[in-house]
Short mmCIF file of C-alpha atoms in Angstrom, two decimals:
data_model
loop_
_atom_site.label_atom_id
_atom_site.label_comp_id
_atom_site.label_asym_id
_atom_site.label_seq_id
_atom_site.Cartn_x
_atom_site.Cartn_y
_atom_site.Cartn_z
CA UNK J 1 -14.01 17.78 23.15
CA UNK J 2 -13.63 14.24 22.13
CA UNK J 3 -11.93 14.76 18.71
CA UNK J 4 -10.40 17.71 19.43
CA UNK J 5 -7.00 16.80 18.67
CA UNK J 6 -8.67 15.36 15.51
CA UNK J 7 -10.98 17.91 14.21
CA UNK J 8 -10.42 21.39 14.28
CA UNK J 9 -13.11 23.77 16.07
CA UNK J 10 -14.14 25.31 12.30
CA UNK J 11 -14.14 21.42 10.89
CA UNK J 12 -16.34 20.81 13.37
CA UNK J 13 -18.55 23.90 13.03
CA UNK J 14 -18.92 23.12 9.47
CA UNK J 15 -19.74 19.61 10.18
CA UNK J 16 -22.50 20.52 12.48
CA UNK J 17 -24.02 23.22 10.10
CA UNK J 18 -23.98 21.17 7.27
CA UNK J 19 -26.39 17.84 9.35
CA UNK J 20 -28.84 20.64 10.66
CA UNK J 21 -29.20 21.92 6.49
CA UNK J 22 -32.81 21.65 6.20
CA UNK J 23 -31.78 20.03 2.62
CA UNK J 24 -29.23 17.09 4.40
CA UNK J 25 -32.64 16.26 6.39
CA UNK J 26 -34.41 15.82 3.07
CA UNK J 27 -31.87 13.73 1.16
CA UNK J 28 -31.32 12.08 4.39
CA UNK J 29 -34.85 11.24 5.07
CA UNK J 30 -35.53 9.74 1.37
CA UNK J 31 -31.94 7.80 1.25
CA UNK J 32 -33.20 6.29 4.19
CA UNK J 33 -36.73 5.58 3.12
CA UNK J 34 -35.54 3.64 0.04
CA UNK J 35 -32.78 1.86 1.59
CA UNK J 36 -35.55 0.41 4.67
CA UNK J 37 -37.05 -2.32 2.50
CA UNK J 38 -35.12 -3.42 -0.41
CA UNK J 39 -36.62 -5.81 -2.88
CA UNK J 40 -33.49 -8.14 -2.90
CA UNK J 41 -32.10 -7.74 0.44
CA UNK J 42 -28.18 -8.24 0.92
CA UNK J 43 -27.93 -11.29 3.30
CA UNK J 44 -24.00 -11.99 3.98
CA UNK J 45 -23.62 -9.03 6.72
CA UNK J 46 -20.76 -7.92 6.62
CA UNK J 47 -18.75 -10.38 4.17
CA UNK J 48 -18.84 -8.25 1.42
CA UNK J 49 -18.85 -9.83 -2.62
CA UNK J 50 -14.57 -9.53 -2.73
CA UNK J 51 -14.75 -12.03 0.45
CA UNK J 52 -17.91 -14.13 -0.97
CA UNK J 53 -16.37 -14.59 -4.49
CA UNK J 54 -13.31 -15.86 -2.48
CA UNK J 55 -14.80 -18.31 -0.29
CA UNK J 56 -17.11 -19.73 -3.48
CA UNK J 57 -14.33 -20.16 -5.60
CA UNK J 58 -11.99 -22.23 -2.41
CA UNK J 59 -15.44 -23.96 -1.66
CA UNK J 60 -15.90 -25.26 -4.86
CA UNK J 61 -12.44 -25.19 -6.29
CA UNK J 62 -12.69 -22.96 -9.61
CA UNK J 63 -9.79 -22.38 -11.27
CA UNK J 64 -10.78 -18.55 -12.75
CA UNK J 65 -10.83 -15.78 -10.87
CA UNK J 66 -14.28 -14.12 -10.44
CA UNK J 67 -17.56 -15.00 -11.02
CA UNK J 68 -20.34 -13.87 -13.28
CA UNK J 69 -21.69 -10.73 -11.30
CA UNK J 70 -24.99 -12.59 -11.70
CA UNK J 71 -24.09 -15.49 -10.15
CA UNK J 72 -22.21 -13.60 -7.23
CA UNK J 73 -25.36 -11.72 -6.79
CA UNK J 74 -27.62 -14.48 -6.04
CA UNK J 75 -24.83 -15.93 -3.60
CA UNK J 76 -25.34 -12.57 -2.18
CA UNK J 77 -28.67 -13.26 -0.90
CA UNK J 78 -29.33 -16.91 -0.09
CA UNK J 79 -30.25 -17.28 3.33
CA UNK J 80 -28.15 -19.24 6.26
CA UNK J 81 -30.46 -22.03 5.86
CA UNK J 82 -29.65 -22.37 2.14
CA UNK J 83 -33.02 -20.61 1.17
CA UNK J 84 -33.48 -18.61 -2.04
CA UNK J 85 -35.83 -16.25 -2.35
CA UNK J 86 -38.46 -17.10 -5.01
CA UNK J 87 -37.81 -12.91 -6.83
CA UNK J 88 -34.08 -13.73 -6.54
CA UNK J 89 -34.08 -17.21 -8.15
CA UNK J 90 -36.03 -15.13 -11.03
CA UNK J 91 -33.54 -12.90 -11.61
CA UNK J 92 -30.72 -15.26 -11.65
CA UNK J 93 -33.03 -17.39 -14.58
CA UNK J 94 -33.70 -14.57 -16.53
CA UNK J 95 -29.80 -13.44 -16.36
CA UNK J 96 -29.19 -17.02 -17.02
CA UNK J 97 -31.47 -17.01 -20.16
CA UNK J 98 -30.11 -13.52 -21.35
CA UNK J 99 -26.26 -14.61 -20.70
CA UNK J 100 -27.52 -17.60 -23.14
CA UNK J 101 -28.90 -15.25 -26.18
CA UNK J 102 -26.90 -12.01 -26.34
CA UNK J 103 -23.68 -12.12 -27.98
CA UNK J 104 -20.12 -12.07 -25.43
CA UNK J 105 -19.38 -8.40 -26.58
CA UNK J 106 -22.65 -7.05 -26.24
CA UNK J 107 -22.63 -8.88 -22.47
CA UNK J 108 -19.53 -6.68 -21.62
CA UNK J 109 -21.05 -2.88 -22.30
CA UNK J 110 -21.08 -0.50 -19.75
CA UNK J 111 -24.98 -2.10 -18.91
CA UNK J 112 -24.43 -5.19 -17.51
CA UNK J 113 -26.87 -8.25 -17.46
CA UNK J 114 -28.21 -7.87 -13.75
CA UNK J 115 -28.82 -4.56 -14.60
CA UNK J 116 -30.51 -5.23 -17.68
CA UNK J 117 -32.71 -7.75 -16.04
CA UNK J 118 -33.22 -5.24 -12.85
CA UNK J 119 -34.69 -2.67 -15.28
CA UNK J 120 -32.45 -0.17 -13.44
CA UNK J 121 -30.02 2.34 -14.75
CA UNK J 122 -26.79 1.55 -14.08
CA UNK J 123 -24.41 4.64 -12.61
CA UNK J 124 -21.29 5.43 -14.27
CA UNK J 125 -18.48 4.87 -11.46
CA UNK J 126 -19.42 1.40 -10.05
CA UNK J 127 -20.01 -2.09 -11.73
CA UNK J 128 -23.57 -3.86 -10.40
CA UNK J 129 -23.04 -7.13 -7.90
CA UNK J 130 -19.25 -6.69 -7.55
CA UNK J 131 -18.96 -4.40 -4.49
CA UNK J 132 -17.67 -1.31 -3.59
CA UNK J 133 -14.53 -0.23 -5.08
CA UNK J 134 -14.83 -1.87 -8.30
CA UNK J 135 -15.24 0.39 -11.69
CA UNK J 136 -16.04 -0.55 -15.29
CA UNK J 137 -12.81 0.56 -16.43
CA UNK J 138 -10.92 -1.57 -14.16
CA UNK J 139 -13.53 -4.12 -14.10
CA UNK J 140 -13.82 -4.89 -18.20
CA UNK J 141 -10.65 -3.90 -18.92
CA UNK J 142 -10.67 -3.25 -22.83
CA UNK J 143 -7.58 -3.06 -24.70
CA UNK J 144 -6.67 -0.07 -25.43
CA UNK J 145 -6.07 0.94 -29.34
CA UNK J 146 -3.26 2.07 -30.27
CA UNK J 147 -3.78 5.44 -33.15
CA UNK J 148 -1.33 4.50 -36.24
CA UNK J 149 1.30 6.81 -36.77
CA UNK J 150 1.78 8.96 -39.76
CA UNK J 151 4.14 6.84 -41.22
CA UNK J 152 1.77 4.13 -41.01
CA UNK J 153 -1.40 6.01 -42.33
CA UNK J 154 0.98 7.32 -45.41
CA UNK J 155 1.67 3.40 -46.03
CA UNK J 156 -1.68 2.23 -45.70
CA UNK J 157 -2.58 5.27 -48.10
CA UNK J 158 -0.03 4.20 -50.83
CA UNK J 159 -1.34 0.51 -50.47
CA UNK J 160 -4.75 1.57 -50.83
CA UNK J 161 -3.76 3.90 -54.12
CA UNK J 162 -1.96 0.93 -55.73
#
């Protein structure tokens, strides 16, 4: 009765079949399971990385505009006290050391360094330690190439002949 002027009756029928789906309970149960004790816990509540990238960058007056995801990451989960967790300090050295060796086009593929030190695939729509909304294609923007036109493959064809 609540949402009524909200939700329809069917809506709501629909709604209600679909949480007492045997299957929702399953998925439900195991999202829940592995989201309960996470091996590098969030710790900013409800700041979010948009809002923590902010703040770092007016705290300590950077003149770009965004961090390595590595870096925001580790921000991520330091304690109030200033505390880093000894696993998360790891992390951030090994992505430290990798950032170091691998060349700056191989560091911008679709994988990105956290993930690569994670050991955990990385899903298709999202980019790792950059919060929610944020996608690889909007994230490492590459420029897009441009196909010659014909008039431009025929020269390059005649130059190539001569």
């Amino acid at each position: 009765m609540k949402y009524a002027k909200i939700i329809s009756a069917e809506e709501w029928d629909n709604f209600v079949a679909k949480r007492r789906n045997e299957k929702f309970h399953e998925v439900n149960d195991k999202n829940r399971k592995r989201a309960s004790k996470p091996a590098y816990p969030y710790k900013k509540g409800r700041t979010g990385y948009a809002r923590l990238q902010q703040r770092i960058l007016a705290e300590e007056k950077i003149d770009t505009t965004s961090l390595p995801e590595h870096v925001l990451w580790k921000a991520a989960r330091v304690r109030k006290d200033g505390a880093v967790v000894e696993a998360v300090q790891n992390v951030y050295d090994e992505c430290e050391t990798l950032s170091q060796t691998l060349p700056s086009i191989e560091v911008q593929d679709c994988r990105s360094l956290l993930s690569r030190v994670l050991n955990v695939p990385e899903y298709s729509s999202r980019v790792r330690g950059k919060g929610f909304g944020v996608t690889p294609s909007s994230f490492y923007k590459k420029p897009k190439t441009k196909n010659p036109t014909n008039k431009e493959v025929m020269e390059t064809l005649a130059e190539l002949r001569a």
